[in-house]
Short mmCIF file of C-alpha atoms and ligand atoms in Angstrom, two decimals:
data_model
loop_
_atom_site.label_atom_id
_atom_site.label_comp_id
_atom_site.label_asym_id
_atom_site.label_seq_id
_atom_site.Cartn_x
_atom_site.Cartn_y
_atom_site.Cartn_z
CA UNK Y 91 -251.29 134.74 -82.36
CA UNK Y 92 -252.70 138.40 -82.07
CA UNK Y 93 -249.57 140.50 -82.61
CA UNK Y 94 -245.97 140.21 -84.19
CA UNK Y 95 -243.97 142.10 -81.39
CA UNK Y 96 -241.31 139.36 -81.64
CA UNK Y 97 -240.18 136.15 -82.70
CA UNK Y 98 -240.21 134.73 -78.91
CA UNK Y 99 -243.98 135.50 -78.32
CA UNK Y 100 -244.31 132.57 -81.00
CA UNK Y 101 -244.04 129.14 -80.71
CA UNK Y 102 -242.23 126.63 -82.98
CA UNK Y 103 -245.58 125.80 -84.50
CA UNK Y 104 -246.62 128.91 -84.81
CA UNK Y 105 -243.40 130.18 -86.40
CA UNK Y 106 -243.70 126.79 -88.70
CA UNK Y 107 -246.92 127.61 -89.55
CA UNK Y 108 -246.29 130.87 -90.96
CA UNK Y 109 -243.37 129.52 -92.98
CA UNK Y 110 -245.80 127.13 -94.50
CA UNK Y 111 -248.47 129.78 -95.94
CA UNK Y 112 -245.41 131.83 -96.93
CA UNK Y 113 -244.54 128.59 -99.07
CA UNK Y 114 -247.86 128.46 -100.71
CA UNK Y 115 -248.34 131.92 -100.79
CA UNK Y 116 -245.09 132.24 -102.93
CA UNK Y 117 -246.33 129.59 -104.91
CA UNK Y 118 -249.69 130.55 -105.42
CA UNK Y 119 -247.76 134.25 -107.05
CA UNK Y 120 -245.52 132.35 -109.27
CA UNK Y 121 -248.63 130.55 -110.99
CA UNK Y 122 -250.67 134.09 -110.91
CA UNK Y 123 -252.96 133.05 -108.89
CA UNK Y 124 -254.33 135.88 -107.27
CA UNK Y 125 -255.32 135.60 -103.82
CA UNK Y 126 -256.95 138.50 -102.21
CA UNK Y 127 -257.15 137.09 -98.41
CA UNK Y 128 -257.25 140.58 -97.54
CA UNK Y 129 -259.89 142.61 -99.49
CA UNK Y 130 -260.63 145.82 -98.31
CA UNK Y 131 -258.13 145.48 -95.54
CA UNK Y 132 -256.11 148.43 -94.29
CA UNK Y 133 -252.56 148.14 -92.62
CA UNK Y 134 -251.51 151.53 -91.04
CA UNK Y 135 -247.03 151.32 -91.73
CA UNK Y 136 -245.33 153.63 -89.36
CA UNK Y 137 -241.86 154.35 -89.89
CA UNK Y 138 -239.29 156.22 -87.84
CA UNK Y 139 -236.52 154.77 -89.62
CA UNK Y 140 -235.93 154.58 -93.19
CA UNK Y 141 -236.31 151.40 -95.15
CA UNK Y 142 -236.25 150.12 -98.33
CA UNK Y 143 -237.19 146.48 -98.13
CA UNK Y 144 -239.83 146.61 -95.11
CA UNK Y 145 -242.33 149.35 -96.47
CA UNK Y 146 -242.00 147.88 -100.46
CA UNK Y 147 -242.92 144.67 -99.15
CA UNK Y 148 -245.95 145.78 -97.13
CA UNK Y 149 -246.91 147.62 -99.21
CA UNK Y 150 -247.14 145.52 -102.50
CA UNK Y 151 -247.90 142.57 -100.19
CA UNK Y 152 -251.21 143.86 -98.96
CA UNK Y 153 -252.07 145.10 -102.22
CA UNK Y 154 -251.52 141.71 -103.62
CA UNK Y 155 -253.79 140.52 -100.78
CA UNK Y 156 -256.15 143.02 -101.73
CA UNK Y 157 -255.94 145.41 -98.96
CA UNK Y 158 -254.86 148.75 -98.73
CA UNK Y 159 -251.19 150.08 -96.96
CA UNK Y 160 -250.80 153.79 -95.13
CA UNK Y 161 -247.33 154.42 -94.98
CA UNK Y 162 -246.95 156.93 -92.51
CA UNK Y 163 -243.83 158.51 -91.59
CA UNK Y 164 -242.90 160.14 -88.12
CA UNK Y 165 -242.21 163.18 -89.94
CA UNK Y 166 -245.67 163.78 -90.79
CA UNK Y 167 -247.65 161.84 -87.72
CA UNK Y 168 -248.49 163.90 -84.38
CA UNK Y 169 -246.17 160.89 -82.75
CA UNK Y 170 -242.84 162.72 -84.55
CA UNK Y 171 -244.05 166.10 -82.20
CA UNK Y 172 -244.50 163.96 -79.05
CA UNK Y 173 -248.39 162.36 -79.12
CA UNK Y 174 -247.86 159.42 -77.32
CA UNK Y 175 -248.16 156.06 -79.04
CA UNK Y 176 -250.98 155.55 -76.19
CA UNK Y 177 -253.11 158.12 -77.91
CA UNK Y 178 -252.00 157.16 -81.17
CA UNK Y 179 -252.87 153.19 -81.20
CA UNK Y 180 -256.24 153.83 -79.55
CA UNK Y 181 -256.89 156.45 -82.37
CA UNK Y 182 -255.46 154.70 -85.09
CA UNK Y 183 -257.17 151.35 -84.20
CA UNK Y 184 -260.70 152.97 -84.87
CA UNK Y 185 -259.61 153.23 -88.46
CA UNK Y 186 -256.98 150.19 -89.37
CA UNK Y 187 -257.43 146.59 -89.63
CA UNK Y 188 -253.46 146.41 -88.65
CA UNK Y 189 -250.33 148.25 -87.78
CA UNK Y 190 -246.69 147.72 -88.68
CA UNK Y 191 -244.06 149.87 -87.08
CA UNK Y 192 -240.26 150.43 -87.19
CA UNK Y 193 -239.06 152.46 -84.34
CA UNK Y 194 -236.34 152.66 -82.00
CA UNK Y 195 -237.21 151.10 -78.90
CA UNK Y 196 -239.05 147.80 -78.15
CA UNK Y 197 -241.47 149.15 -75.21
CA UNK Y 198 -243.05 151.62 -78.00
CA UNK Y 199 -244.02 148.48 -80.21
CA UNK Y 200 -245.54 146.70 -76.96
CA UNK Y 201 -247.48 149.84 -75.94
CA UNK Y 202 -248.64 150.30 -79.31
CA UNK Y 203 -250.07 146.88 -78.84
CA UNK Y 204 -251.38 147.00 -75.47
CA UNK Y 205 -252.99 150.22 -75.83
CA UNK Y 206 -254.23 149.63 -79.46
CA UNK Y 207 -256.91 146.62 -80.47
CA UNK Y 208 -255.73 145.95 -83.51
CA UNK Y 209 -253.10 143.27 -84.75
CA UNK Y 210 -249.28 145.55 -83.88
CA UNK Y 211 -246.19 144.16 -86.10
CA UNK Y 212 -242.81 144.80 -85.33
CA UNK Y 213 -240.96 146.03 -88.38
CA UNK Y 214 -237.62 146.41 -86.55
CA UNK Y 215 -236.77 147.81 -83.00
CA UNK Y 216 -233.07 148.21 -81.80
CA UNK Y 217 -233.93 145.03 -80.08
CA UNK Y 218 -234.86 142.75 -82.60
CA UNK Y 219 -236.04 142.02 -86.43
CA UNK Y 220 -238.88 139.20 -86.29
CA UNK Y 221 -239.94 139.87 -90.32
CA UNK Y 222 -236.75 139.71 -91.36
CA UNK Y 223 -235.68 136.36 -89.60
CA UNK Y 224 -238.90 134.74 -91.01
CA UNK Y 225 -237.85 135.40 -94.60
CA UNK Y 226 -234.56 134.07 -93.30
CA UNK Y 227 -235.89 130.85 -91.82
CA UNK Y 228 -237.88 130.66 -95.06
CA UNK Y 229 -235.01 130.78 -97.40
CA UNK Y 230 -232.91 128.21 -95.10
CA UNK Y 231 -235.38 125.64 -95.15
CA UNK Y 232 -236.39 126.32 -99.16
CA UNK Y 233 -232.55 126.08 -100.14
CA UNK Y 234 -231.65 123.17 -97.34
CA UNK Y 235 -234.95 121.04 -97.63
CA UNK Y 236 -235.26 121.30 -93.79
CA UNK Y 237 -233.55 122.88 -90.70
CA UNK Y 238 -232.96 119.24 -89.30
CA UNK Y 239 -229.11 119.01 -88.15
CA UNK Y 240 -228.71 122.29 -89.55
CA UNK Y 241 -225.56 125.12 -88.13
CA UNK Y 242 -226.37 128.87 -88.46
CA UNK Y 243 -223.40 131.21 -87.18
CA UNK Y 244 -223.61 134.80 -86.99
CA UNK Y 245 -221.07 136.94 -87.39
CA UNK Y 246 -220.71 140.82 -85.84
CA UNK Y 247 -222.95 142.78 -83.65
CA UNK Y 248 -225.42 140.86 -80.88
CA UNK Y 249 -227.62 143.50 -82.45
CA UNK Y 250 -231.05 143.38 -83.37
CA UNK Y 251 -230.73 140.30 -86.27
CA UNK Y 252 -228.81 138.84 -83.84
CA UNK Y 253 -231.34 138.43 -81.30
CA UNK Y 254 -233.75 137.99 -83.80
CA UNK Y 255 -231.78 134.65 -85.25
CA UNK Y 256 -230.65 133.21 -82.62
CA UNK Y 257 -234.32 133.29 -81.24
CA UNK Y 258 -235.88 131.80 -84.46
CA UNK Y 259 -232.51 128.97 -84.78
CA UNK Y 260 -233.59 127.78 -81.54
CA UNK Y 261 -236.97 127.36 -81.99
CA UNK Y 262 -236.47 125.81 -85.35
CA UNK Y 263 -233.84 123.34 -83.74
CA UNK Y 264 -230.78 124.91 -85.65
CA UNK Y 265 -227.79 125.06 -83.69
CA UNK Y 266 -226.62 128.57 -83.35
CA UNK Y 267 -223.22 130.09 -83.02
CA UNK Y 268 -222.19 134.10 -82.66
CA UNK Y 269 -218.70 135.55 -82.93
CA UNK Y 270 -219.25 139.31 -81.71
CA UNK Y 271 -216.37 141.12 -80.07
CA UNK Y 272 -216.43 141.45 -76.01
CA UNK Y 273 -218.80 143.78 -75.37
CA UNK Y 274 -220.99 143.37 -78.34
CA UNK Y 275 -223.15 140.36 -77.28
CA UNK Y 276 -226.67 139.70 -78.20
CA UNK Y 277 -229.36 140.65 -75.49
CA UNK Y 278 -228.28 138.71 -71.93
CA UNK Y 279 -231.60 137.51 -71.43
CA UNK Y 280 -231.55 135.64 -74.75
CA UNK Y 281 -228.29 134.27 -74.84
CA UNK Y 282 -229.57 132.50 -71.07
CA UNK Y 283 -232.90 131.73 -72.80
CA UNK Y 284 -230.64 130.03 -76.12
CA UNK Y 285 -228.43 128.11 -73.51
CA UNK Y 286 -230.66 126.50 -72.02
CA UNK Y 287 -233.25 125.48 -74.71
CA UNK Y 288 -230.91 124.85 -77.18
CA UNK Y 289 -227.34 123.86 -78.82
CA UNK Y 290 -226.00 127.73 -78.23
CA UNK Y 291 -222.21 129.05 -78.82
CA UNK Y 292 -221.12 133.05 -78.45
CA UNK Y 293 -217.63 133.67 -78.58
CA UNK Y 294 -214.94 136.12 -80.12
CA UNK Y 295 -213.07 133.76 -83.04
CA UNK Y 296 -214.74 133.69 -86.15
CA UNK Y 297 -213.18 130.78 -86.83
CA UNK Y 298 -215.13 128.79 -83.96
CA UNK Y 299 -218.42 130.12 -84.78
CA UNK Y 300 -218.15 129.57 -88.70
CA UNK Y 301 -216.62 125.85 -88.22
CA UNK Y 302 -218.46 123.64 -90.33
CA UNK Y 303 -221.76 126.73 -90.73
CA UNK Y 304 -224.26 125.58 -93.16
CA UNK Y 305 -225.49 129.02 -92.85
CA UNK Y 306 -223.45 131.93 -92.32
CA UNK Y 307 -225.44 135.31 -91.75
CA UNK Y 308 -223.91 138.66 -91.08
CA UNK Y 309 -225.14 142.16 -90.59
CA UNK Y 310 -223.71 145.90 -90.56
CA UNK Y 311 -221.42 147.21 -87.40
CA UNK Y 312 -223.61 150.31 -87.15
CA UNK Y 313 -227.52 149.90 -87.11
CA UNK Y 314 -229.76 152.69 -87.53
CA UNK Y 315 -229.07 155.12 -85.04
CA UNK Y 316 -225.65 154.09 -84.20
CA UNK Y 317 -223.90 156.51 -87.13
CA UNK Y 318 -222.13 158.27 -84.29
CA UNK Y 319 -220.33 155.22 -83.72
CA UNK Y 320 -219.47 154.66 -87.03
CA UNK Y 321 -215.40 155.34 -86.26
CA UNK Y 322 -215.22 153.40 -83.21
CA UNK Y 323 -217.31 150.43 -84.37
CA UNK Y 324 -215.22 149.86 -87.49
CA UNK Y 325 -212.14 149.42 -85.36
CA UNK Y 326 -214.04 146.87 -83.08
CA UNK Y 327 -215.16 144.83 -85.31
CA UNK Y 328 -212.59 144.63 -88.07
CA UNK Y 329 -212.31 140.79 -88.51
CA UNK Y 330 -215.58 140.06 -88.24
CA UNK Y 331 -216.53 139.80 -91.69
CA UNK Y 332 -217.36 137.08 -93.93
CA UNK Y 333 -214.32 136.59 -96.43
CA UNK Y 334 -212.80 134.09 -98.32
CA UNK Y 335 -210.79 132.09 -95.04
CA UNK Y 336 -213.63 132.50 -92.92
CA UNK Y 337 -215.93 130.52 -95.85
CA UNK Y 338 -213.21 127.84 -95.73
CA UNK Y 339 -214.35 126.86 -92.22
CA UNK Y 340 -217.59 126.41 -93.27
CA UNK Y 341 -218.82 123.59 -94.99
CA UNK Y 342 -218.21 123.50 -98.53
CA UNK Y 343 -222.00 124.00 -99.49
CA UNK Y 344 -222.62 126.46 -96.78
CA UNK Y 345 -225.25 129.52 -97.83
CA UNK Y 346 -224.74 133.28 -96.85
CA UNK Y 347 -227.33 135.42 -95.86
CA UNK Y 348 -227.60 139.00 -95.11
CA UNK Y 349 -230.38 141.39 -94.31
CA UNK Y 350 -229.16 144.43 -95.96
CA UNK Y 351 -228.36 146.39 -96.96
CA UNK Y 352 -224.87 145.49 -97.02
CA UNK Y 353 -221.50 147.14 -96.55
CA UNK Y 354 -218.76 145.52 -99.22
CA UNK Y 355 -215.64 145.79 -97.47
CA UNK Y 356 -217.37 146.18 -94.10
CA UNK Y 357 -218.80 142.73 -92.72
CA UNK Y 358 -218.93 141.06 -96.21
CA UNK Y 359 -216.41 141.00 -98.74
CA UNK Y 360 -218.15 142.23 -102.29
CA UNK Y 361 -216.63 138.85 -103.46
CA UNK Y 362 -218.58 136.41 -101.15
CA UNK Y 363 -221.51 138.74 -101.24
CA UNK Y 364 -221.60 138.51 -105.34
CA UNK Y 365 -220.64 134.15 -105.25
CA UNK Y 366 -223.64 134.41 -102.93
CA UNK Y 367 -226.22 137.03 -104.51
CA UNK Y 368 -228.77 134.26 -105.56
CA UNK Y 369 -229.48 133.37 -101.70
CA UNK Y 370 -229.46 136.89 -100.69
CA UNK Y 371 -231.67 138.53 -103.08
CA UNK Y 372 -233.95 135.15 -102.73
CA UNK Y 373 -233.82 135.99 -98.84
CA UNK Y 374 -235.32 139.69 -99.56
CA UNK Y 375 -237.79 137.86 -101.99
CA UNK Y 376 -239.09 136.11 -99.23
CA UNK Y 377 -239.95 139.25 -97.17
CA UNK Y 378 -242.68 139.63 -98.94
CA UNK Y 379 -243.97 136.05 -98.74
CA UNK Y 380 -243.22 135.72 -95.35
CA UNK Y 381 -244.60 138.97 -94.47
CA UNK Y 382 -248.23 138.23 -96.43
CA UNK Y 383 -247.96 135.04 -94.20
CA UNK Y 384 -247.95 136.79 -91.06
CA UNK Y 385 -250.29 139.48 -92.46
CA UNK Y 386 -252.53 136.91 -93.31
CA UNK Y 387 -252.43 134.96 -89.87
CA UNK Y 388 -253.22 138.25 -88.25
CA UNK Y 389 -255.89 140.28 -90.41
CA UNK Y 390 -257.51 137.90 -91.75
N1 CP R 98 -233.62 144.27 -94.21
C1 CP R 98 -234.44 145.33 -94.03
O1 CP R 98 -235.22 145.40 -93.09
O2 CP R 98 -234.32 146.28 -95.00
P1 CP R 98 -234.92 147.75 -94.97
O3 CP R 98 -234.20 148.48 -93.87
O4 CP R 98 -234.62 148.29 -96.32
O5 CP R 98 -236.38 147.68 -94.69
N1 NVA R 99 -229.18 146.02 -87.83
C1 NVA R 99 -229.65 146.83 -88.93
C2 NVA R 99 -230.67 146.08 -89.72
C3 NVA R 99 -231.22 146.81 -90.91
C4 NVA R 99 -232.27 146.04 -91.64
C5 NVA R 99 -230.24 148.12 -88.39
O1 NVA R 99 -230.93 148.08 -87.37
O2 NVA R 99 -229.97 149.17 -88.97
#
């Protein structure tokens, strides 16, 4: 593993095996051990979007590893007046052990990684959200005991969590189920990819997709750079939210996740997102475990 540019590049064991340090990692913090895998390490954190979760977690993860974090917004780097990211990685890899980067487009995170020749990861692209859907596989597996015979369902955009999830409920042997509204679907080369390797459902009822969940995960109708939308997005997707009669064709014990941040009233209810707090708040916890995993795998 050389980059995180998404959750696809990896394979079950690899994605396993980042899970596993993220475990021990989490671990090792709760009994104070301090573990500085990454002394004197420097991650560059580029940001074109804003975030909350992302850049606190880098950046108090590599300081807990001992390293050092940049952020660097686009307002301030040449890249936000046009240098290309070609110029950019080669330039930036002469003084970084690492970059992370939350942009817009996908290619930009690949170039950055081609041109660069340092470790790239992907801290969300319109296309898809690999960080995040570790520390969602993580808190799965630490609340379930295992992913074995497991149901995730998503419901709302085929955005990028969606892509992200269904990628990482595959490989983890989940089976996966989407309600989106027609024309909303996940990327059509991964809902081929998730048909074929594994037990894959998209359709437009809620209902279907949430029948007998043991996970039920949901995201915002407008993503970053979608606010024009805003109008026309809450009238597509009203219904797809997760509410009290949706949770009742779940199972019983089913868990709720959620990226956020979170819209009450929008895809959640601020009922089933407060009777389900503990798992969500766990599941931005685990960013930062997960996210010293894959820092670790990569920089070390
Ligand atoms: N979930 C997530 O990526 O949050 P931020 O946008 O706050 O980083
Ligand atoms: N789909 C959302 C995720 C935010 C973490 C967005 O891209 O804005």
């Amino acid at each position: 593993m050389k980059h995180l540019l998404k959750l696809m590049d990896l394979s079950r064991e690899e994605i396993l095996s980042i899970l596993n340090l993220a475990d021990q990692l989490k671990y090792e913090r709760k009994n104070g051990v301090i573990g500085e895998y990454l002394k004197g390490k420097k991650l560059g954190m580029i940001f074109q979007k804003a975030s909350t979760r992302t850049r606190v977690s880098f950046e108090t993860g590599m300081y807990e590893l001992g390293g050092y974090a940049l952020f660097l917004s686009n307002r301030d780097l040449q890249i936000g007046r046009g240098e290309p990211v070609e110029d950019t990685a080669r330039v930036l890899s002469r003084y970084l052990d690492g970059i992370m980067i939350r942009t817009f487009e996908q290619k930009e995170v690949e170039d950055l990684a081609a041109y660069g020749s340092i470790p790239v990861i992907n801290g969300l692209t319109d296309y898809c959200h690999p960080c995040q859907v570790l520390a969602d596989l993580m808190t799965v597996r630490e609340r379930k005991g295992s992913f074995k015979g497991l149901k995730m369902c998503f419901i709302g955009d085929g955005n990028n969590m969606a892509n992200s999830l269904m990628v990482g409920a595959v490989k983890t042997n989940m089976s996966f189920a989407i309600a989106c509204p027609k024309g909303y679907e996940p990327d059509a080369e991964l809902v081929n990819w998730a048909k074929n390797e594994g037990d894959f459902t998209m359709t437009e009822s809620v209902e279907e997709a949430a029948k007998d969940a043991d996970v039920i995960v949901t995201d915002v109708w407008a993503s970053m750079g979608q606010e024009e939308e805003k109008k026309k997005r809450e009238e597509k997707f009203k219904g797809y939210q997760i509410n009290e009669t949706l949770m009742k064709a779940a199972k019983k014990d089913a868990m709720v996740l959620h990226c956020l941040p979170a819209h009450r009233g929008e895809e959640i209810t601020a009922d089933i997102f407060e009777d389900h707090a503990d798992e969500i708040f766990e599941e931005a916890e685990n960013r930062l475990h997960a996210q010293k995993a894959v820092l670790c795998k990569l920089l070390k």
